[in-house]
CSV table of C-alpha atoms and ligand atoms in Angstrom, one decimal:
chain,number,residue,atom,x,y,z
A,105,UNK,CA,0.0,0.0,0.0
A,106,UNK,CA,1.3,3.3,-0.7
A,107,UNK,CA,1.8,5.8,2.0
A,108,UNK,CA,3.3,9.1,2.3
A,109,UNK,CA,5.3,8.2,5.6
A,110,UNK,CA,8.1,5.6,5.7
A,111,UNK,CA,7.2,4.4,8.7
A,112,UNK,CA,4.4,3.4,11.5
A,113,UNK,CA,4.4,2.5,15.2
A,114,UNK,CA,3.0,-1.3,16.3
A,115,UNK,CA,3.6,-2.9,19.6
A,116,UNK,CA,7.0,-1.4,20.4
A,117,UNK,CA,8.4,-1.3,17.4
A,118,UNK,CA,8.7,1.6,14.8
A,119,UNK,CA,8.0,-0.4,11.4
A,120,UNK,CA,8.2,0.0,7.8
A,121,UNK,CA,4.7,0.9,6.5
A,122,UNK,CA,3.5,-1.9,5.0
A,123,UNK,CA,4.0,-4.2,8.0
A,124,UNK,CA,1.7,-2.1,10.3
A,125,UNK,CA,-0.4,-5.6,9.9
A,126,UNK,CA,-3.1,-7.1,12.7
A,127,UNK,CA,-4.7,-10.2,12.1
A,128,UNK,CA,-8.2,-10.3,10.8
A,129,UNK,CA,-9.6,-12.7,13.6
A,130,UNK,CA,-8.8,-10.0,16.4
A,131,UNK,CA,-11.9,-8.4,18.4
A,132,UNK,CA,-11.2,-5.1,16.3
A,133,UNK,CA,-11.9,-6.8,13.0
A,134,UNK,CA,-14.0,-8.5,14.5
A,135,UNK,CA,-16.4,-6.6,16.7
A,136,UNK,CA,-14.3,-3.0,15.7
A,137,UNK,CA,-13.2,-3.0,19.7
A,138,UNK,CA,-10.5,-0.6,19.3
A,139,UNK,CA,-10.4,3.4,20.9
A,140,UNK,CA,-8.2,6.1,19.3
A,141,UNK,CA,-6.9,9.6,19.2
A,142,UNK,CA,-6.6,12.6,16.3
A,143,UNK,CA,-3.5,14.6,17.2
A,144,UNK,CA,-1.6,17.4,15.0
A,145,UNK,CA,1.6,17.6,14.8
A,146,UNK,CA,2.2,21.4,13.4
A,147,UNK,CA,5.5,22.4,11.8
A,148,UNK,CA,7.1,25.5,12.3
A,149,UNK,CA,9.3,26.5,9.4
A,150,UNK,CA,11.1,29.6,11.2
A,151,UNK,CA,12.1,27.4,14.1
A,152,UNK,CA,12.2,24.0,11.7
A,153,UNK,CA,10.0,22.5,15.0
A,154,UNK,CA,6.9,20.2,14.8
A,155,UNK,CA,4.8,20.8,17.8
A,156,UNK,CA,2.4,18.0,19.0
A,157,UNK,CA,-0.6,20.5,19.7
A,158,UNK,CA,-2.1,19.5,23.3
A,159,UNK,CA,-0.4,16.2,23.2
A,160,UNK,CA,-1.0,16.2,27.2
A,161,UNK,CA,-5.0,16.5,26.7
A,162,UNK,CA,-5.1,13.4,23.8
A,163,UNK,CA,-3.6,11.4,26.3
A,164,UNK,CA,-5.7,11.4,29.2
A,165,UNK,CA,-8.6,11.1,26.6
A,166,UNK,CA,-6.8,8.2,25.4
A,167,UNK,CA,-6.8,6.5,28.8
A,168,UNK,CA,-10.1,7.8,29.3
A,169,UNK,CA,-11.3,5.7,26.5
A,170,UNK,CA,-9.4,3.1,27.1
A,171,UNK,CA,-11.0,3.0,30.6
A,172,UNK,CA,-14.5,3.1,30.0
A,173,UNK,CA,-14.2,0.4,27.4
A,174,UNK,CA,-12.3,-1.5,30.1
A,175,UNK,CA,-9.2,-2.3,28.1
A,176,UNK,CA,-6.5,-3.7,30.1
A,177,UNK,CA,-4.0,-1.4,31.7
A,178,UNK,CA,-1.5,-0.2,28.1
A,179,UNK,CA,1.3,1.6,27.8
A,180,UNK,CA,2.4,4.6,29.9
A,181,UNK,CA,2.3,8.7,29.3
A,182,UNK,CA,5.7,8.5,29.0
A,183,UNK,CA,6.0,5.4,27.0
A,184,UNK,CA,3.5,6.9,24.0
A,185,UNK,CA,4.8,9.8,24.3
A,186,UNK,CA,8.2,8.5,23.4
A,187,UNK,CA,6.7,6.5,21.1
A,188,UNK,CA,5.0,9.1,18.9
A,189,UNK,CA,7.9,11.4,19.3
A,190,UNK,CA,10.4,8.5,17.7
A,191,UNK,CA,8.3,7.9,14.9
A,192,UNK,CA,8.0,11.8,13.4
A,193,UNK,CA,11.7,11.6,14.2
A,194,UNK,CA,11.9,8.2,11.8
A,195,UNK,CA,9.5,9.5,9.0
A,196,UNK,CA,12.3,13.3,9.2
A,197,UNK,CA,8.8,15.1,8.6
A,198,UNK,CA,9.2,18.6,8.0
A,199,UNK,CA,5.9,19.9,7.4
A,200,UNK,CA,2.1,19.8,9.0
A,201,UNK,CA,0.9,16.1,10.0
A,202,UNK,CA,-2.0,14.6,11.4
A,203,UNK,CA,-1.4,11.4,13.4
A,204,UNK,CA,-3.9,8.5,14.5
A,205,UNK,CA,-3.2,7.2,17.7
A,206,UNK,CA,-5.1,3.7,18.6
A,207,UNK,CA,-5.3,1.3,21.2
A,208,UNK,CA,-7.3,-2.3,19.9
A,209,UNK,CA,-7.7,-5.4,21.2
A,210,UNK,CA,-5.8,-8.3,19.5
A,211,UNK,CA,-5.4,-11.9,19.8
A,212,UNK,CA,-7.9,-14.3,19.2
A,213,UNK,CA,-10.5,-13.3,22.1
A,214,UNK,CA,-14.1,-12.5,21.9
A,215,UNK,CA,-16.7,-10.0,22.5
A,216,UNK,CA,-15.3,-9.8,26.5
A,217,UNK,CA,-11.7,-9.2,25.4
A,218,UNK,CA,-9.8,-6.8,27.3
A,219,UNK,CA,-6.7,-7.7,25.9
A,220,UNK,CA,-4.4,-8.2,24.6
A,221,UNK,CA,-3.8,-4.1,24.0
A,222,UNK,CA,-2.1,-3.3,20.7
A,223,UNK,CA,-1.2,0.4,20.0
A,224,UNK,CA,-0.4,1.8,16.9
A,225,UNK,CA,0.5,4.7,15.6
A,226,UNK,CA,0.5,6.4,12.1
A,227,UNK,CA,1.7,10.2,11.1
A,228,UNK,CA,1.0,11.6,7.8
A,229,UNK,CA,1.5,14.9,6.0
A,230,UNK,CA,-2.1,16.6,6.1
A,231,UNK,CA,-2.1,20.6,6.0
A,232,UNK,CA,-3.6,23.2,8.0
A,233,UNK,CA,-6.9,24.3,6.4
A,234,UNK,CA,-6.6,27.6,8.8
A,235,UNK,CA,-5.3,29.5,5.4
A,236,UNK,CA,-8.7,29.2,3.6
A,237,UNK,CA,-12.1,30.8,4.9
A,238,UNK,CA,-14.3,28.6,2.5
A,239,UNK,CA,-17.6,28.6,4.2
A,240,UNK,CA,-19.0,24.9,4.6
A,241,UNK,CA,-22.9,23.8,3.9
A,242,UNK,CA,-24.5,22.3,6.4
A,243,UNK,CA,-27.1,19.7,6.8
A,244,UNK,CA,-29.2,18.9,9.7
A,245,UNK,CA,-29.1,15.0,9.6
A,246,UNK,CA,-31.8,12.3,9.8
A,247,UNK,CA,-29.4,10.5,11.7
A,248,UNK,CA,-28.9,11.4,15.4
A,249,UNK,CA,-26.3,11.7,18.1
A,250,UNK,CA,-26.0,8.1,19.7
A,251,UNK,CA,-26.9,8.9,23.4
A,252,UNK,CA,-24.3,8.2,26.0
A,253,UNK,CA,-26.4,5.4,27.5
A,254,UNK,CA,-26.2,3.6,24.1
A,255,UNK,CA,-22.7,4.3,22.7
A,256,UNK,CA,-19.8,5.8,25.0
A,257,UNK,CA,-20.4,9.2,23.1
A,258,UNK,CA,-17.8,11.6,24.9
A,259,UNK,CA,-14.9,9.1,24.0
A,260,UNK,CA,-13.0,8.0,20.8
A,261,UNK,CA,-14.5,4.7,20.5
A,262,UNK,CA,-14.1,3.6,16.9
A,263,UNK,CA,-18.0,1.7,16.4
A,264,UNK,CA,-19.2,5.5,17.5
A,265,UNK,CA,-18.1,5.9,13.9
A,266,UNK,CA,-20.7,4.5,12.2
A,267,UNK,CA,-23.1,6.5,13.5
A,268,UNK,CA,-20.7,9.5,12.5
A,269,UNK,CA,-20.1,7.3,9.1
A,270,UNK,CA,-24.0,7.2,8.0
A,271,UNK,CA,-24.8,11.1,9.0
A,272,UNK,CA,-21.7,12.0,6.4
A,273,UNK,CA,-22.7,9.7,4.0
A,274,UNK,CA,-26.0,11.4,3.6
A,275,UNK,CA,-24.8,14.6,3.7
A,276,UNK,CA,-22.5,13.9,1.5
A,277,UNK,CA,-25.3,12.5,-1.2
A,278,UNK,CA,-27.4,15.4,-0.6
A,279,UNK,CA,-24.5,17.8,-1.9
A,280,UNK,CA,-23.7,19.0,1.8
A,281,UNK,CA,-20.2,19.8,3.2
A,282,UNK,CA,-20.8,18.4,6.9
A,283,UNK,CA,-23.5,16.8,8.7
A,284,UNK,CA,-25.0,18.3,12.0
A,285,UNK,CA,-26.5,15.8,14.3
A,286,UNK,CA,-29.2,16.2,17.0
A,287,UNK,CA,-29.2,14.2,19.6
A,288,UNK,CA,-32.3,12.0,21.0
A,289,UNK,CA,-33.8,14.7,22.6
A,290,UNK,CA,-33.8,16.7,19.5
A,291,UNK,CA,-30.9,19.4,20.4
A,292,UNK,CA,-27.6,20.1,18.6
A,293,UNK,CA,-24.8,17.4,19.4
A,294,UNK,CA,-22.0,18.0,17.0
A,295,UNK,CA,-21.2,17.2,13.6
A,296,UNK,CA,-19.0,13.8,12.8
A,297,UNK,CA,-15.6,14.5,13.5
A,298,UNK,CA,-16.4,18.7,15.3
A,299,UNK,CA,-17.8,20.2,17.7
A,300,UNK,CA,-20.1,22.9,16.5
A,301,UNK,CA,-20.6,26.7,18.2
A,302,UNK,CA,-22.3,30.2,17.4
A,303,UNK,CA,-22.5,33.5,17.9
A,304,UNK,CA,-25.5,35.1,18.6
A,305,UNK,CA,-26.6,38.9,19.9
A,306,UNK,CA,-22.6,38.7,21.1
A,307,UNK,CA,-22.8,35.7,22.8
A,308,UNK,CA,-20.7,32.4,22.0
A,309,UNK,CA,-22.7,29.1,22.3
A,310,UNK,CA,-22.1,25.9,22.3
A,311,UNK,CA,-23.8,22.4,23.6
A,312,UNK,CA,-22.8,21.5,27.1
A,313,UNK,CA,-20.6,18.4,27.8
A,314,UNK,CA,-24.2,16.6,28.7
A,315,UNK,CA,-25.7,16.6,25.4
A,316,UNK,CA,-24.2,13.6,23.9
A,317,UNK,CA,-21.2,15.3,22.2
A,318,UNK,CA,-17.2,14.0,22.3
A,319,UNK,CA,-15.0,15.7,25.0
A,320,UNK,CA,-13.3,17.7,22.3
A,321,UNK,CA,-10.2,19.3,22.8
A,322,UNK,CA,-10.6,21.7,20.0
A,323,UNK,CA,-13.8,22.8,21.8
A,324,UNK,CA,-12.0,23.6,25.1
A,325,UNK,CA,-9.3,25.5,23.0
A,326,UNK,CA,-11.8,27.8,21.5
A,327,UNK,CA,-13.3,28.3,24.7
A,328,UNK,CA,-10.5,29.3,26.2
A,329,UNK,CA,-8.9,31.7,23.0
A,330,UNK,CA,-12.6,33.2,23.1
A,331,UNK,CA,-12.3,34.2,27.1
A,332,UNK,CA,-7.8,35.3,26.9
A,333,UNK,CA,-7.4,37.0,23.8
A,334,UNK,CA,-11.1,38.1,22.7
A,335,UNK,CA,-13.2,38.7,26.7
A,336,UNK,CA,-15.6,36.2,25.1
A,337,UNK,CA,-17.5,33.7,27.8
A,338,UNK,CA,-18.7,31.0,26.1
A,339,UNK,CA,-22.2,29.8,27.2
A,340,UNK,CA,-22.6,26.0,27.7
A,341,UNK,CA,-26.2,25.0,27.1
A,342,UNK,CA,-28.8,22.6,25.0
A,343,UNK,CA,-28.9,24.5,21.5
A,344,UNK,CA,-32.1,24.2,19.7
A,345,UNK,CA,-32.0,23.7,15.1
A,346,UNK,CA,-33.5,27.1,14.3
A,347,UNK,CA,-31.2,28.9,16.8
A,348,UNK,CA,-28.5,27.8,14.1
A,349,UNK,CA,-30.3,29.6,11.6
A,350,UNK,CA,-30.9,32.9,13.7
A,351,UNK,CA,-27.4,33.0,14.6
A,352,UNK,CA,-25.0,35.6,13.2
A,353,UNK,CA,-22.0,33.6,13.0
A,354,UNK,CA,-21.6,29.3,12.8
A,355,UNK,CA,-18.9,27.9,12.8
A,356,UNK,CA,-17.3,23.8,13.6
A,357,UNK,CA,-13.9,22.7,15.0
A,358,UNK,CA,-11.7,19.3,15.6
A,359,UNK,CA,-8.6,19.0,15.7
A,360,UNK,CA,-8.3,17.9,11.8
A,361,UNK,CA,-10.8,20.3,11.0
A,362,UNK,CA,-9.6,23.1,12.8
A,363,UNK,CA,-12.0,26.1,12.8
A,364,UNK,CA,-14.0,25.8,10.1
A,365,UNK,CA,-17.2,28.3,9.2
A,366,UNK,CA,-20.5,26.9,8.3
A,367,UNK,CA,-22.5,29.9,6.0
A,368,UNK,CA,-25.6,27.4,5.0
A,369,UNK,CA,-27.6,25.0,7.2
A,370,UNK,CA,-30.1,23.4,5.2
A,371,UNK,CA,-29.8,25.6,2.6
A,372,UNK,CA,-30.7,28.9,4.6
A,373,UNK,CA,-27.7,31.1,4.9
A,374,UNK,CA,-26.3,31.6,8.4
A,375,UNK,CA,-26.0,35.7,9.0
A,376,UNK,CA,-25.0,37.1,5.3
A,377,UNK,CA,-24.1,34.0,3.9
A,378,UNK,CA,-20.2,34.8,4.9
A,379,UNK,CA,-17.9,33.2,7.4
A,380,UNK,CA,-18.4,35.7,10.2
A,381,UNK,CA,-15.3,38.1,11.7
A,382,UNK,CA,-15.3,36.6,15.1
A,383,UNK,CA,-15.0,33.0,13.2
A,384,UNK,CA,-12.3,34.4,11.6
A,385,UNK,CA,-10.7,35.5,14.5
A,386,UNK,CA,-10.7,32.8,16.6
A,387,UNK,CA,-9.4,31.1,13.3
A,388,UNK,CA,-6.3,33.2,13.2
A,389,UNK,CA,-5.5,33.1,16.6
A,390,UNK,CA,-5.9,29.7,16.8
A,391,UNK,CA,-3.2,28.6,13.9
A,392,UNK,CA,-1.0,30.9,15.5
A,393,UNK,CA,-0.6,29.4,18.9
A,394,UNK,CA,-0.8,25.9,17.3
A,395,UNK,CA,2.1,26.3,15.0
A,396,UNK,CA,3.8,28.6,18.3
A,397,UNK,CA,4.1,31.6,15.6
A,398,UNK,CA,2.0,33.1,19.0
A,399,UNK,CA,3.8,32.1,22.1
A,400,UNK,CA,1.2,32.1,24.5
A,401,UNK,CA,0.3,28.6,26.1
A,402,UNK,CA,3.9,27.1,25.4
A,403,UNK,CA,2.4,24.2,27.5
A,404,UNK,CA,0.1,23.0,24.6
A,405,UNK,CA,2.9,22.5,22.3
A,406,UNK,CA,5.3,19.4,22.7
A,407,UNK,CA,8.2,20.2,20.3
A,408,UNK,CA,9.3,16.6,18.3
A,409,UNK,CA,13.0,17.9,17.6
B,47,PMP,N1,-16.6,15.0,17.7
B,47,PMP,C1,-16.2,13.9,17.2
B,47,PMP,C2,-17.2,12.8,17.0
B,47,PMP,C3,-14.8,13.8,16.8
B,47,PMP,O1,-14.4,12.6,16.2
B,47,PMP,C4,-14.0,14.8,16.9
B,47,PMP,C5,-12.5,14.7,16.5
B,47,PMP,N2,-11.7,14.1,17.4
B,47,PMP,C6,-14.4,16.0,17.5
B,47,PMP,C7,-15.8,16.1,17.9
B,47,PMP,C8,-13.5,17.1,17.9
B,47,PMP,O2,-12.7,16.7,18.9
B,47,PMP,P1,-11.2,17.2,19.1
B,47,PMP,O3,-11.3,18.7,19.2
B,47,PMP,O4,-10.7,16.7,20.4
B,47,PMP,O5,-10.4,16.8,17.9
């Protein structure tokens, strides 16, 4: 299979690509019981330095997952960190990557496996989109938000994916950008791989931590670049479907996606159609303390080199 990167991580041991191989009768082909993180790796061209943006906060969610689907006890911090760190050292990347951390269960158990835990690891050159301010279209999906009590929703589990899988599909079909899921009580979730907000009369407004969304990192980043560099609180709340369309600004954000606007839902334009300023600053300051071009929060950036 052809790959831009050289090299993968499996087990304790940085390998060529193509033998980043598990065997098809493990519970993750089986029954897709695996967990798994989205990290960026940003480069920095003035200081040729890749930071691992919040590398800290995608590994406690990583155990976190790993916990509530009762895997057995992994790898250390330290260990995956070194881990990680070795292999965007093998691969010499000098520019932006996007990296899939995973933790799965191998061997040859069934649907009560808790281990064996494999972990792999992949990096591979993927851009940041914080350059362009193409507004995305929106569709409100016929699929909803799995509810916690059904699928772990505020963790990486990979089978949450299907549900994300099915909304995009649609959306997709329909001639949408991005799907925007309701949850079973019938208020905004998030979309399938962000977590949505708006502005509206000044205000910034997302869904609470209780309405079935992931615990996004990008989410708590915007919250807290909104509050330092702009004196915007964000309010936490159930968000009703038409708010979206009242609101003067809409905009989504993961940590693949970044911040991304949303000028359409379902056709009717959010504000004047355009991504709105406030999107667009949050998106500016936002690359810049990723990539470290802003210094603030030197905590959220673990330099590879
Ligand atoms: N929701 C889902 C379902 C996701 O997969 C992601 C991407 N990890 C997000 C939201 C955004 O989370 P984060 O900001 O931690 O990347």
């Amino acid at each position: 299979m052809n790959s831009t990167a050289q090299f993968a991580y499996l087990n304790g041991q940085i390998v060529p690509w193509n033998d980043a191989k598990v065997h098809v009768f493990a519970p993750v082909t089986k029954y897709g019981i695996g967990v798994f993180e989205g990290i960026r790796g940003y480069w920095n061209k003035d200081a040729r330095q890749m930071y691992l943006f919040r590398l800290a906060e995608h590994l406690d969610r990583f155990a976190f997952s790993r916990k509530a689907m009762r895997f057995d006890l992994g790898p250390s911090r330290e260990e995956l960190t070194e881990a990680l760190v070795s292999l965007c050292r093998a691969n010499a990347f000098c520019t932006t990557v996007h990296i899939r951390m995973m933790a799965f269960i191998d061997g040859t158990g069934d649907i009560g496996a808790t281990g064996p835990v494999g972990i792999a690891i992949t990096a591979l050159p993927r851009q940041s989109a914080q350059g362009s301010i193409q507004g995305a279209s929106a569709q409100i999906s016929s699929w909803m938000r799995m509810p916690d009590n059904v699928m772990p929703a505020r963790i990486k589990a990979n089978a949450n994916y299907h549900n994300a899988r099915l909304a995009t599909m649609q959306a997709q079909r329909d001639g949408y950008d991005v799907a925007f899921l309701l949850n079973t009580r019938g208020k905004l979730a998030e979309a399938p791989a962000t977590c949505v907000f708006m502005v509206r009369d000044g205000q910034l407004i997302t869904p609470s931590g209780t309405n079935d969304i992931l615990e996004s990192i990008t989410r708590q980043t915007v919250i807290e670049l909104a509050r330092s560099h702009f004196g915007l609180l964000t309010v936490e709340r159930d968000v009703d479907r038409t708010e979206l369309i009242l609101a003067d600004e809409v905009f989504h954000c993961g940590t693949g996606a970044e911040i991304a606007p949303v000028t359409s839902i379902d056709r009717i334009p959010v504000g004047n159609g355009q991504p709105g300023i406030k999107t667009q600053q949050l998106m500016e300051v936002y690359g810049a303390v990723a990539t470290g071009k802003n210094g603030a929060y030197a905590l959220w950036r673990t330099p590879v080199f």
